[in-house]
Short mmCIF file of C-alpha atoms in Angstrom, two decimals:
data_model
loop_
_atom_site.label_atom_id
_atom_site.label_comp_id
_atom_site.label_asym_id
_atom_site.label_seq_id
_atom_site.Cartn_x
_atom_site.Cartn_y
_atom_site.Cartn_z
CA MET A 1 92.11 18.05 77.82
CA ASN A 2 90.60 19.53 74.74
CA LEU A 3 87.17 18.14 74.31
CA ILE A 4 86.43 19.83 71.33
CA PRO A 5 86.95 17.33 68.11
CA PHE A 6 85.28 14.78 70.79
CA ILE A 7 82.18 16.08 70.64
CA LEU A 8 82.31 17.85 67.13
CA LEU A 9 83.08 13.73 66.42
CA LEU A 10 80.21 12.80 68.29
CA ILE A 11 78.05 14.98 66.30
CA ALA A 12 79.35 13.78 63.01
CA CYS A 13 78.27 10.32 63.84
CA ILE A 14 74.78 11.32 65.30
CA GLN A 15 74.81 13.13 61.70
CA SER A 16 76.11 9.92 59.53
CA ALA A 17 73.89 7.44 61.85
CA TYR A 18 70.83 10.16 61.27
CA GLY A 19 70.94 10.58 57.42
CA GLN A 20 71.29 7.05 57.68
CA GLN A 21 67.93 6.14 58.70
CA VAL A 22 66.67 8.35 56.71
CA HIS A 23 67.78 7.70 53.16
CA ALA A 24 66.84 3.69 53.52
CA PRO A 25 64.87 2.40 51.01
CA ALA A 26 60.93 1.41 53.19
CA LYS A 27 60.83 -2.56 53.65
CA SER A 28 58.06 -4.47 51.00
CA TYR A 29 55.85 -6.12 53.34
CA LEU A 30 53.36 -6.93 50.28
CA ARG A 31 54.01 -8.56 46.44
CA PHE A 32 51.24 -7.84 43.94
CA GLU A 33 50.40 -9.89 41.27
CA ALA A 34 47.74 -9.67 38.95
CA ALA A 35 45.33 -12.32 37.50
CA GLU A 36 45.92 -14.26 34.36
CA VAL A 37 44.88 -12.15 32.68
CA ARG A 38 45.92 -11.00 28.93
CA GLY A 39 46.85 -7.13 28.17
CA THR A 40 46.26 -7.02 33.02
CA GLU A 41 49.60 -4.81 34.15
CA VAL A 42 49.88 -3.80 37.99
CA LYS A 43 52.69 -0.73 38.91
CA GLU A 44 53.69 0.91 42.58
CA THR A 45 54.54 4.47 43.59
CA VAL A 46 56.47 4.15 46.95
CA GLN A 47 56.02 7.83 48.64
CA GLY A 48 57.78 6.70 52.19
CA ASN A 49 55.39 4.16 54.03
CA LEU A 50 52.81 4.72 51.28
CA THR A 51 53.19 2.33 48.48
CA LYS A 52 50.33 2.97 45.57
CA VAL A 53 49.73 0.79 43.20
CA TYR A 54 47.75 0.82 39.87
CA THR A 55 45.97 -2.04 38.86
CA SER A 56 44.29 -2.09 35.33
CA GLY A 57 42.52 -5.54 35.41
CA GLY A 58 39.98 -6.30 38.79
CA PHE A 59 41.79 -9.69 40.04
CA ILE A 60 45.08 -8.55 41.97
CA HIS A 61 46.67 -11.47 44.35
CA VAL A 62 48.54 -10.08 47.29
CA HIS A 63 51.40 -11.97 48.78
CA THR A 64 54.14 -11.46 51.34
CA THR A 65 57.78 -10.96 51.73
CA THR A 66 60.18 -12.54 53.78
CA ALA A 67 59.68 -8.49 55.50
CA PHE A 68 56.78 -9.82 56.25
CA ASN A 69 56.90 -13.56 57.51
CA GLY A 70 60.42 -12.69 60.14
CA LEU A 71 58.74 -9.89 61.74
CA ILE A 72 55.33 -11.86 62.24
CA HIS A 73 52.96 -8.87 61.26
CA LYS A 74 49.23 -8.67 60.28
CA LEU A 75 47.18 -6.46 57.50
CA SER A 76 44.15 -4.70 58.33
CA GLU A 77 41.94 -4.79 54.96
CA LYS A 78 39.57 -1.19 54.58
CA ASN A 79 37.48 -2.11 51.57
CA THR A 80 35.11 -0.83 49.42
CA LYS A 81 32.58 -1.69 52.03
CA ASN A 82 34.59 0.53 54.13
CA GLU A 83 34.46 -2.95 56.13
CA THR A 84 37.69 -3.54 58.20
CA LYS A 85 38.76 -6.77 58.18
CA VAL A 86 42.33 -8.72 59.31
CA ARG A 87 44.22 -11.24 57.96
CA GLU A 88 47.68 -12.80 58.54
CA GLY A 89 48.90 -14.03 55.00
CA GLY A 90 48.36 -13.32 51.68
CA PHE A 91 44.92 -12.96 49.69
CA GLU A 92 42.99 -12.19 46.15
CA VAL A 93 41.25 -9.09 45.90
CA TYR A 94 38.73 -7.92 42.50
CA ILE A 95 38.64 -3.69 42.45
CA TYR A 96 36.25 -2.90 39.96
CA PRO A 97 36.44 0.05 37.49
CA GLY A 98 37.05 3.13 39.56
CA GLN A 99 37.46 2.48 43.92
CA GLU A 100 40.19 1.59 45.69
CA PHE A 101 41.22 -1.08 48.75
CA SER A 102 43.85 -0.05 51.54
CA ILE A 103 45.84 -2.01 53.24
CA ASN A 104 47.62 -1.42 56.48
CA VAL A 105 50.75 -4.03 57.63
CA LEU A 106 50.64 -3.15 61.77
CA ASP A 107 53.00 -4.81 64.17
CA ARG A 108 51.39 -7.58 65.68
CA ASN A 109 52.12 -6.75 68.91
CA ASN A 110 51.08 -3.31 69.82
CA ASP A 111 49.58 -2.68 65.92
CA THR A 112 51.70 0.00 64.87
CA VAL A 113 51.27 1.02 60.79
CA LEU A 114 54.64 -0.20 59.58
CA SER A 115 53.21 0.13 56.34
CA SER A 116 50.34 1.28 53.86
CA TYR A 117 49.36 -0.25 50.63
CA VAL A 118 46.34 1.85 48.25
CA ILE A 119 45.40 -0.32 45.33
CA LYS A 120 43.11 1.48 42.88
CA ARG A 121 41.70 0.77 39.81
CA PRO A 122 40.76 4.15 37.05
CA LYS A 123 38.19 3.90 34.79
CA LEU A 124 39.35 3.32 31.62
CA ILE A 125 37.05 4.49 29.18
CA PRO A 126 38.34 4.03 25.33
CA GLU A 127 38.43 7.78 22.75
CA VAL A 128 37.54 6.50 19.89
CA ARG A 129 38.54 8.43 16.66
CA PHE A 130 36.33 7.71 13.56
CA PHE A 131 37.76 7.72 10.02
CA HIS A 132 36.45 7.94 6.75
CA GLN A 133 38.42 5.41 4.58
CA ALA A 134 37.21 6.66 1.60
CA GLU A 135 39.42 9.88 2.16
CA ASN A 136 41.98 8.40 4.10
CA SER A 137 42.65 11.03 5.97
CA GLU A 138 44.50 11.34 9.13
CA ASN A 139 41.62 13.04 10.90
CA PRO A 140 39.00 11.53 12.07
CA PHE A 141 35.85 13.38 11.93
CA HIS A 142 34.35 12.76 15.53
CA ILE A 143 35.27 12.15 18.33
CA SER A 144 33.95 10.63 21.06
CA SER A 145 33.22 11.81 24.43
CA SER A 146 35.25 10.18 27.72
CA VAL A 147 33.38 12.32 29.69
CA ASP A 148 29.22 10.64 29.11
CA HIS A 149 30.30 7.53 28.02
CA SER A 150 27.47 7.77 26.05
CA ASP A 151 27.99 9.93 22.24
CA GLU A 152 26.15 10.19 19.50
CA LEU A 153 26.92 10.85 15.92
CA SER A 154 25.55 11.50 12.01
CA THR A 155 27.35 10.10 9.04
CA SER A 156 27.14 8.41 5.18
CA PRO A 157 27.17 5.64 4.20
CA GLY A 158 30.42 3.88 3.20
CA GLU A 159 33.52 2.46 5.21
CA ILE A 160 35.11 4.13 8.26
CA LYS A 161 37.80 3.37 10.09
CA LEU A 162 38.27 3.34 14.05
CA GLY A 163 41.09 4.77 15.84
CA ILE A 164 41.37 4.43 19.53
CA SER A 165 43.58 7.64 21.50
CA ALA A 166 46.96 6.37 22.99
CA ARG A 167 47.02 6.40 26.59
CA THR A 168 49.62 6.96 29.56
CA ASP A 169 49.21 5.04 31.61
CA PHE A 170 48.58 1.17 30.63
CA LYS A 171 49.64 0.70 27.47
CA ASP A 172 49.68 -1.94 24.48
CA MET A 173 46.18 -3.43 26.13
CA GLU A 174 44.18 -4.95 23.53
CA LEU A 175 40.70 -3.47 22.50
CA GLU A 176 37.65 -5.06 21.41
CA TYR A 177 34.06 -3.35 19.40
CA THR A 178 30.81 -4.66 18.63
CA LEU A 179 28.42 -3.32 16.55
CA ILE A 180 25.17 -3.89 16.93
CA ASN A 181 22.42 -3.15 13.75
CA LEU A 182 19.66 -1.57 15.45
CA LYS A 183 17.44 -3.07 12.90
CA THR A 184 18.85 -6.40 11.54
CA ARG A 185 20.30 -6.70 15.66
CA ARG A 186 23.33 -8.86 13.21
CA VAL A 187 25.99 -8.64 14.88
CA GLN A 188 29.48 -7.60 13.65
CA SER A 189 32.68 -7.84 16.36
CA GLY A 190 36.36 -7.50 16.84
CA VAL A 191 39.89 -7.07 18.86
CA GLY A 192 43.22 -4.64 18.07
CA LYS A 193 45.34 -2.71 20.33
CA THR A 194 45.42 0.74 17.84
CA GLY A 195 42.30 0.31 15.57
CA PHE A 196 39.88 -1.84 13.79
CA ASP A 197 39.96 -3.13 10.46
CA SER A 198 36.94 -0.75 8.24
CA LEU A 199 33.39 -1.55 9.10
CA LYS A 200 30.72 -1.02 6.83
CA LEU A 201 27.75 1.19 7.35
CA ILE A 202 24.67 0.76 5.38
CA ALA A 203 22.45 3.88 3.99
CA ASN A 204 19.88 4.61 6.42
CA THR A 205 20.39 2.80 9.29
CA ASP A 206 20.72 3.20 13.53
CA TYR A 207 24.14 1.35 14.89
CA GLU A 208 25.59 0.84 18.18
CA LEU A 209 28.59 0.42 18.84
CA ARG A 210 30.48 -0.58 22.01
CA VAL A 211 33.33 0.06 22.51
CA ASN A 212 36.31 -1.60 25.49
CA TYR A 213 40.04 -2.55 26.70
CA VAL A 214 40.04 -7.23 26.91
CA VAL A 215 40.77 -6.42 30.62
CA GLN A 216 37.61 -3.90 31.43
CA LYS A 217 34.32 -4.85 29.80
CA GLU A 218 32.65 -3.18 32.28
CA SER A 219 33.85 -0.03 31.06
CA GLN A 220 32.40 0.74 27.54
CA GLN A 221 32.41 3.93 25.50
CA LEU A 222 28.89 3.56 23.99
CA THR A 223 28.67 5.44 20.61
CA TYR A 224 24.96 6.08 18.11
CA ILE A 225 25.50 6.32 15.00
CA HIS A 226 22.92 7.20 12.25
CA VAL A 227 23.64 6.21 8.99
CA LYS A 228 22.34 8.75 6.65
CA PRO A 229 19.67 7.44 3.25
CA TYR A 230 20.98 8.14 -0.27
CA TRP A 231 19.14 10.99 -1.81
CA TYR A 232 17.03 8.41 -3.46
CA GLN A 233 16.59 6.92 -0.29
CA SER A 234 15.02 10.19 1.90
CA LEU A 235 11.46 11.41 2.63
CA ILE A 236 11.41 13.40 -0.26
CA SER A 237 12.48 11.01 -2.32
CA TYR A 238 9.45 8.82 -1.33
CA VAL A 239 7.35 10.99 -1.64
CA ILE A 240 7.95 11.94 -5.33
CA PHE A 241 8.35 8.64 -6.07
CA LEU A 242 4.92 7.95 -4.63
CA PHE A 243 3.34 10.54 -6.85
CA VAL A 244 5.02 9.02 -10.05
CA VAL A 245 3.51 6.05 -9.11
CA VAL A 246 -0.10 7.32 -8.55
CA VAL A 247 -0.36 9.73 -11.79
CA ILE A 248 1.43 7.25 -13.45
CA GLY A 249 -1.34 4.11 -12.29
CA PHE A 250 -3.71 7.24 -12.09
CA LEU A 251 -3.03 7.91 -16.29
CA LEU A 252 -2.83 3.29 -16.77
CA ILE A 253 -6.42 3.30 -15.28
CA THR A 254 -7.43 6.34 -16.87
CA ARG A 255 -6.20 5.06 -20.34
CA GLY A 256 -7.98 1.15 -19.49
CA LEU A 257 -10.91 2.37 -18.58
CA LYS A 258 -11.23 4.80 -21.10
CA ASN A 259 -10.70 2.03 -23.63
CA LYS A 260 -12.98 0.02 -22.24
CA VAL A 261 -15.81 2.67 -21.82
CA ARG A 262 -15.03 2.92 -25.28
CA SER A 263 -15.01 -1.20 -25.72
CA SER A 264 -18.75 -1.00 -23.99
CA GLN A 265 -20.08 1.68 -26.27
CA LYS A 266 -19.19 0.07 -29.31
CA GLU A 267 -20.75 -2.68 -27.35
CA GLN A 268 -23.89 -1.12 -26.92
CA GLN A 269 -24.32 0.47 -30.00
CA LYS A 270 -23.69 -3.32 -31.55
CA MET A 271 -26.75 -4.22 -29.05
CA GLU A 272 -28.78 -1.35 -30.08
CA GLU A 273 -28.24 -1.68 -34.40
CA ALA A 274 -29.12 -5.34 -33.84
CA ALA A 275 -32.50 -4.17 -31.71
CA ILE A 276 -33.70 -1.56 -34.74
CA ARG A 277 -32.59 -4.21 -37.04
CA LEU A 278 -35.32 -6.18 -35.27
CA GLN A 279 -37.60 -3.47 -34.59
CA SER A 280 -36.85 -2.71 -38.45
CA LEU A 281 -38.31 -6.05 -38.91
CA LEU A 282 -41.17 -5.65 -37.01
CA ASN A 283 -42.68 -2.16 -38.17
CA PRO A 284 -43.53 -3.55 -42.35
CA HIS A 285 -44.36 -6.55 -40.25
CA PHE A 286 -47.00 -4.45 -38.19
CA THR A 287 -48.17 -2.58 -41.39
CA PHE A 288 -48.54 -5.88 -43.42
CA ASN A 289 -51.60 -6.90 -40.88
CA ALA A 290 -53.16 -3.15 -41.45
CA LEU A 291 -52.71 -3.48 -44.73
CA SER A 292 -54.87 -7.02 -44.51
CA SER A 293 -57.09 -6.60 -41.74
CA ILE A 294 -58.12 -2.81 -43.89
CA GLN A 295 -58.39 -5.34 -47.31
CA GLY A 296 -60.58 -7.46 -45.47
CA LEU A 297 -61.95 -4.81 -44.10
CA MET A 298 -62.82 -3.82 -47.90
CA ASN A 299 -64.09 -7.48 -49.25
CA THR A 300 -66.63 -7.38 -46.65
CA GLY A 301 -68.08 -4.73 -48.09
CA ARG A 302 -67.37 -2.32 -44.86
CA ILE A 303 -66.10 1.18 -47.23
CA GLU A 304 -66.86 3.39 -44.38
CA GLU A 305 -65.47 0.96 -41.74
CA ALA A 306 -61.87 0.54 -44.11
CA ASN A 307 -62.08 4.17 -44.96
CA HIS A 308 -62.08 5.21 -41.08
CA TYR A 309 -59.60 1.58 -40.06
CA LEU A 310 -57.00 3.21 -42.79
CA GLN A 311 -57.37 7.22 -41.10
CA GLU A 312 -56.40 5.73 -37.77
CA PHE A 313 -54.07 3.22 -39.29
CA SER A 314 -52.41 6.37 -40.71
CA LEU A 315 -51.96 8.69 -37.52
CA LEU A 316 -50.08 5.16 -35.31
CA LEU A 317 -47.83 4.95 -38.97
CA ARG A 318 -46.08 8.23 -37.77
CA LYS A 319 -46.14 7.94 -34.50
CA THR A 320 -44.42 4.35 -35.25
CA LEU A 321 -42.40 5.83 -37.79
CA ALA A 322 -41.12 8.54 -35.50
CA LYS A 323 -40.20 6.00 -32.78
CA SER A 324 -38.42 3.80 -36.34
CA LYS A 325 -34.24 4.58 -34.96
CA ALA A 326 -35.75 4.75 -31.42
CA VAL A 327 -34.25 2.14 -28.63
CA PHE A 328 -36.70 3.55 -25.94
CA ASN A 329 -39.90 4.51 -25.57
CA SER A 330 -41.69 5.86 -22.29
CA LEU A 331 -44.52 3.83 -21.64
CA ASP A 332 -47.18 6.06 -21.93
CA GLN A 333 -46.68 6.99 -25.51
CA GLU A 334 -46.04 3.13 -25.90
CA LEU A 335 -49.98 2.63 -24.09
CA GLU A 336 -51.09 5.36 -26.09
CA MET A 337 -50.16 4.17 -29.00
CA MET A 338 -51.46 0.75 -28.66
CA ARG A 339 -54.65 2.28 -27.80
CA MET A 340 -54.67 3.60 -31.10
CA TYR A 341 -54.13 0.20 -32.44
CA LEU A 342 -56.34 -2.04 -30.09
CA ASN A 343 -59.62 0.34 -31.29
CA LEU A 344 -57.96 -0.52 -35.21
CA GLU A 345 -59.02 -3.64 -34.32
CA ALA A 346 -61.70 -4.08 -31.54
CA LEU A 347 -63.20 -2.09 -35.35
CA ARG A 348 -62.23 -5.42 -37.42
CA PHE A 349 -63.02 -8.00 -34.79
CA ASN A 350 -65.85 -6.03 -32.43
CA PHE A 351 -63.99 -7.43 -29.20
CA SER A 352 -64.33 -5.12 -25.96
CA TRP A 353 -60.40 -3.26 -24.61
CA ASP A 354 -59.31 -1.68 -21.43
CA ILE A 355 -55.19 -0.90 -20.32
CA GLU A 356 -55.87 -0.56 -16.30
CA VAL A 357 -52.44 1.58 -14.81
CA ALA A 358 -51.78 1.51 -11.36
CA PRO A 359 -51.80 4.64 -10.17
CA GLU A 360 -48.37 4.13 -8.68
CA LEU A 361 -46.87 4.14 -11.75
CA ASP A 362 -44.80 7.10 -13.33
CA THR A 363 -45.07 5.78 -16.87
CA SER A 364 -44.47 9.07 -18.31
CA ASP A 365 -40.57 8.52 -16.35
CA ILE A 366 -40.70 4.25 -17.53
CA GLU A 367 -38.40 2.94 -20.43
CA ILE A 368 -39.08 0.23 -21.94
CA PRO A 369 -38.48 -1.06 -26.18
CA THR A 370 -40.21 0.76 -28.34
CA LEU A 371 -43.36 -1.86 -29.60
CA LEU A 372 -42.10 -4.67 -27.34
CA LEU A 373 -46.35 -5.02 -26.44
CA GLN A 374 -47.59 -4.81 -29.87
CA PRO A 375 -46.81 -8.97 -31.22
CA LEU A 376 -47.92 -9.60 -27.63
CA ILE A 377 -51.63 -7.56 -28.26
CA GLU A 378 -51.87 -8.36 -32.10
CA ASN A 379 -51.11 -12.26 -31.24
CA ALA A 380 -53.35 -12.35 -28.40
CA VAL A 381 -56.15 -10.49 -31.15
CA LYS A 382 -55.67 -13.19 -34.47
CA HIS A 383 -55.38 -16.54 -32.42
CA GLY A 384 -57.55 -15.65 -29.30
CA LEU A 385 -60.34 -13.08 -29.75
CA SER A 386 -60.71 -13.43 -34.01
CA GLY A 387 -63.31 -15.64 -33.41
CA LEU A 388 -65.25 -14.55 -30.31
CA GLY A 389 -66.74 -11.79 -32.14
CA ASP A 390 -68.18 -9.44 -29.29
CA GLN A 391 -67.80 -12.21 -26.47
CA GLY A 392 -64.18 -10.99 -26.79
CA ARG A 393 -62.13 -9.73 -23.82
CA LEU A 394 -58.43 -8.19 -23.40
CA LEU A 395 -56.87 -6.32 -20.93
CA ILE A 396 -53.85 -4.79 -20.54
CA ILE A 397 -52.59 -4.09 -16.38
CA CYS A 398 -49.48 -2.04 -15.65
CA ARG A 399 -48.93 -2.68 -12.35
CA GLU A 400 -45.68 -3.19 -10.08
CA GLY A 401 -43.80 -6.63 -9.50
CA GLU A 402 -43.65 -8.65 -6.29
CA LYS A 403 -39.67 -7.47 -6.35
CA LYS A 404 -38.31 -3.65 -5.18
CA ASN A 405 -37.34 -2.07 -9.07
CA THR A 406 -39.31 -4.37 -11.05
CA PHE A 407 -42.49 -3.90 -12.49
CA VAL A 408 -45.11 -6.16 -15.08
CA VAL A 409 -46.87 -5.87 -18.23
CA ILE A 410 -49.95 -8.03 -18.32
CA VAL A 411 -52.03 -9.20 -21.88
CA LYS A 412 -54.68 -10.84 -21.22
CA ASP A 413 -57.79 -12.14 -23.68
CA ASN A 414 -60.34 -14.77 -22.60
CA GLY A 415 -58.56 -16.98 -25.75
CA THR A 416 -57.86 -20.67 -25.53
CA TRP A 417 -56.16 -20.29 -28.31
CA LEU A 418 -52.72 -21.93 -25.57
CA ASP A 419 -54.43 -24.78 -25.38
CA LYS A 420 -54.57 -25.72 -29.41
CA LYS A 421 -50.82 -24.75 -30.09
CA THR A 422 -51.17 -22.55 -31.79
CA ASP A 423 -47.80 -21.64 -34.04
CA SER A 424 -46.34 -18.43 -31.82
CA GLY A 425 -45.96 -16.93 -34.90
CA TYR A 426 -43.01 -14.28 -36.76
CA GLY A 427 -44.58 -11.59 -34.81
CA LEU A 428 -43.69 -13.52 -31.07
CA SER A 429 -39.78 -14.83 -32.29
CA LEU A 430 -38.64 -11.60 -33.56
CA THR A 431 -39.52 -10.73 -30.06
CA ALA A 432 -37.80 -13.04 -28.58
CA GLU A 433 -34.79 -12.77 -29.83
CA ARG A 434 -35.37 -8.49 -28.87
CA ILE A 435 -35.72 -9.44 -25.58
CA LEU A 436 -33.14 -11.74 -26.22
CA THR A 437 -30.90 -8.38 -27.11
CA ILE A 438 -31.99 -5.60 -25.24
CA ASN A 439 -31.07 -8.19 -21.63
CA LYS A 440 -27.26 -8.19 -23.63
CA LEU A 441 -27.38 -4.29 -23.34
CA ARG A 442 -28.74 -3.74 -20.11
CA GLU A 443 -26.98 -5.92 -17.98
CA GLU A 444 -27.83 -4.57 -14.94
CA GLN A 445 -31.27 -4.26 -15.88
CA ALA A 446 -33.61 -7.91 -17.42
CA ILE A 447 -37.06 -8.29 -19.32
CA VAL A 448 -38.25 -11.63 -19.05
CA LEU A 449 -41.68 -12.81 -20.78
CA ASP A 450 -43.71 -15.90 -19.91
CA PHE A 451 -47.09 -17.29 -21.21
CA HIS A 452 -50.25 -18.70 -18.36
CA LYS A 453 -53.57 -20.49 -18.36
CA GLN A 454 -55.60 -19.22 -16.00
CA SER A 455 -59.48 -17.87 -17.05
CA GLY A 456 -57.89 -17.56 -20.74
CA THR A 457 -54.57 -17.14 -21.84
CA GLU A 458 -51.54 -13.27 -20.09
CA ALA A 459 -49.14 -12.64 -21.90
CA ILE A 460 -46.33 -11.62 -18.74
CA LEU A 461 -43.83 -9.35 -18.88
CA THR A 462 -41.43 -8.77 -15.67
CA PHE A 463 -39.21 -5.19 -15.84
CA HIS A 464 -36.86 -6.26 -13.61
CA ASN A 465 -34.64 -2.80 -12.26
CA TRP A 466 -36.54 -0.96 -13.93
CA ILE A 467 -37.88 1.13 -11.66
CA ASN A 468 -35.34 4.02 -10.51
CA ASN A 469 -36.13 5.33 -6.56
#
């Protein structure tokens, strides 16, 4: 019997049966379904008994099929913490971006692995492209880094557009962006698929831009945007502006000060003219009184004394005329003129007099209004000493005051003319008016005139803030 055909037929049947077993599709024991999140996709790739599952979202439902339920198999789950759990049916799992989750389908009787599944959730980082809105260019001026997920860029103020590079693994996924103004903390946000509306960037401001897919909020592309200032907002512009403001302010202040000084000088000139005018009124009065004294000597037959008086008066008159245009005179020169005047008056009325100056006073360095003392001395002689003869006493005291930078001049006589309510006379009224004018001329200084009764009569001139230490 020829067995060769039979053997060949047997081999062909075995090959046919083996070929069908190798090329038969693997059984699907599990079915995967994404959670109801808009834009979530699930993709499967089968390689023999290994099925790779890719999902864009985090939550995924694992369902068993009829093939699994009919054979009464079991699941061995290995999660991200390397923990193994055995399940009898379907379940739900959450996978973080960049992590994977594995499931083995086991034979319930002998734990033989019938099929394996690996579930992966890749990190989906948008690649953001930046375009200038005004230029309307198709070429981006900056592309974000998809490696570090954090980027920085500097741009000019204005409007920009954002474009997203297309993906080949998951398509048509929605994106969302959040733009935060780091100065005002104002937030601007939007949703799109391939890009966003124009974003208006304010000059000289820093922003934080976060872009992510809606299904994967954990994976964000973070970009820090520095918007350059306009030319007038730059540091050098501020410096120039500040310099101009300072210069203008300086010029205005200088002009104001000049006007103020000019006005003050005019006012001071008016005051000085008024003081000189009052002083010029005093000089004829002084001359008239002196001539009256000479006339009195001549009428009483005292010709020699009258001649001596006239000679001394001429010397005094020269000094007063020399100072007639000066508002102020040094205290030592004033006292010298008063000595000459007292010599003349003592020659006429025969009273005694003296001048006491405190040693701490530098009379050559102190200035007082010219002929301010003369009317006070004249009043003391005329009303207090003229009737006392050789019993009359007059004392002029110059000393420091009780307050700092103050000194006083006291004209003291032993007459009692204040008790007689004698009219102060023309000379004293001019003196009071002169003091008022001088006080306006020197606002930081002040002259005060007082009269006291104390063992006679005292005229006290107090000069406040008149001594320069």
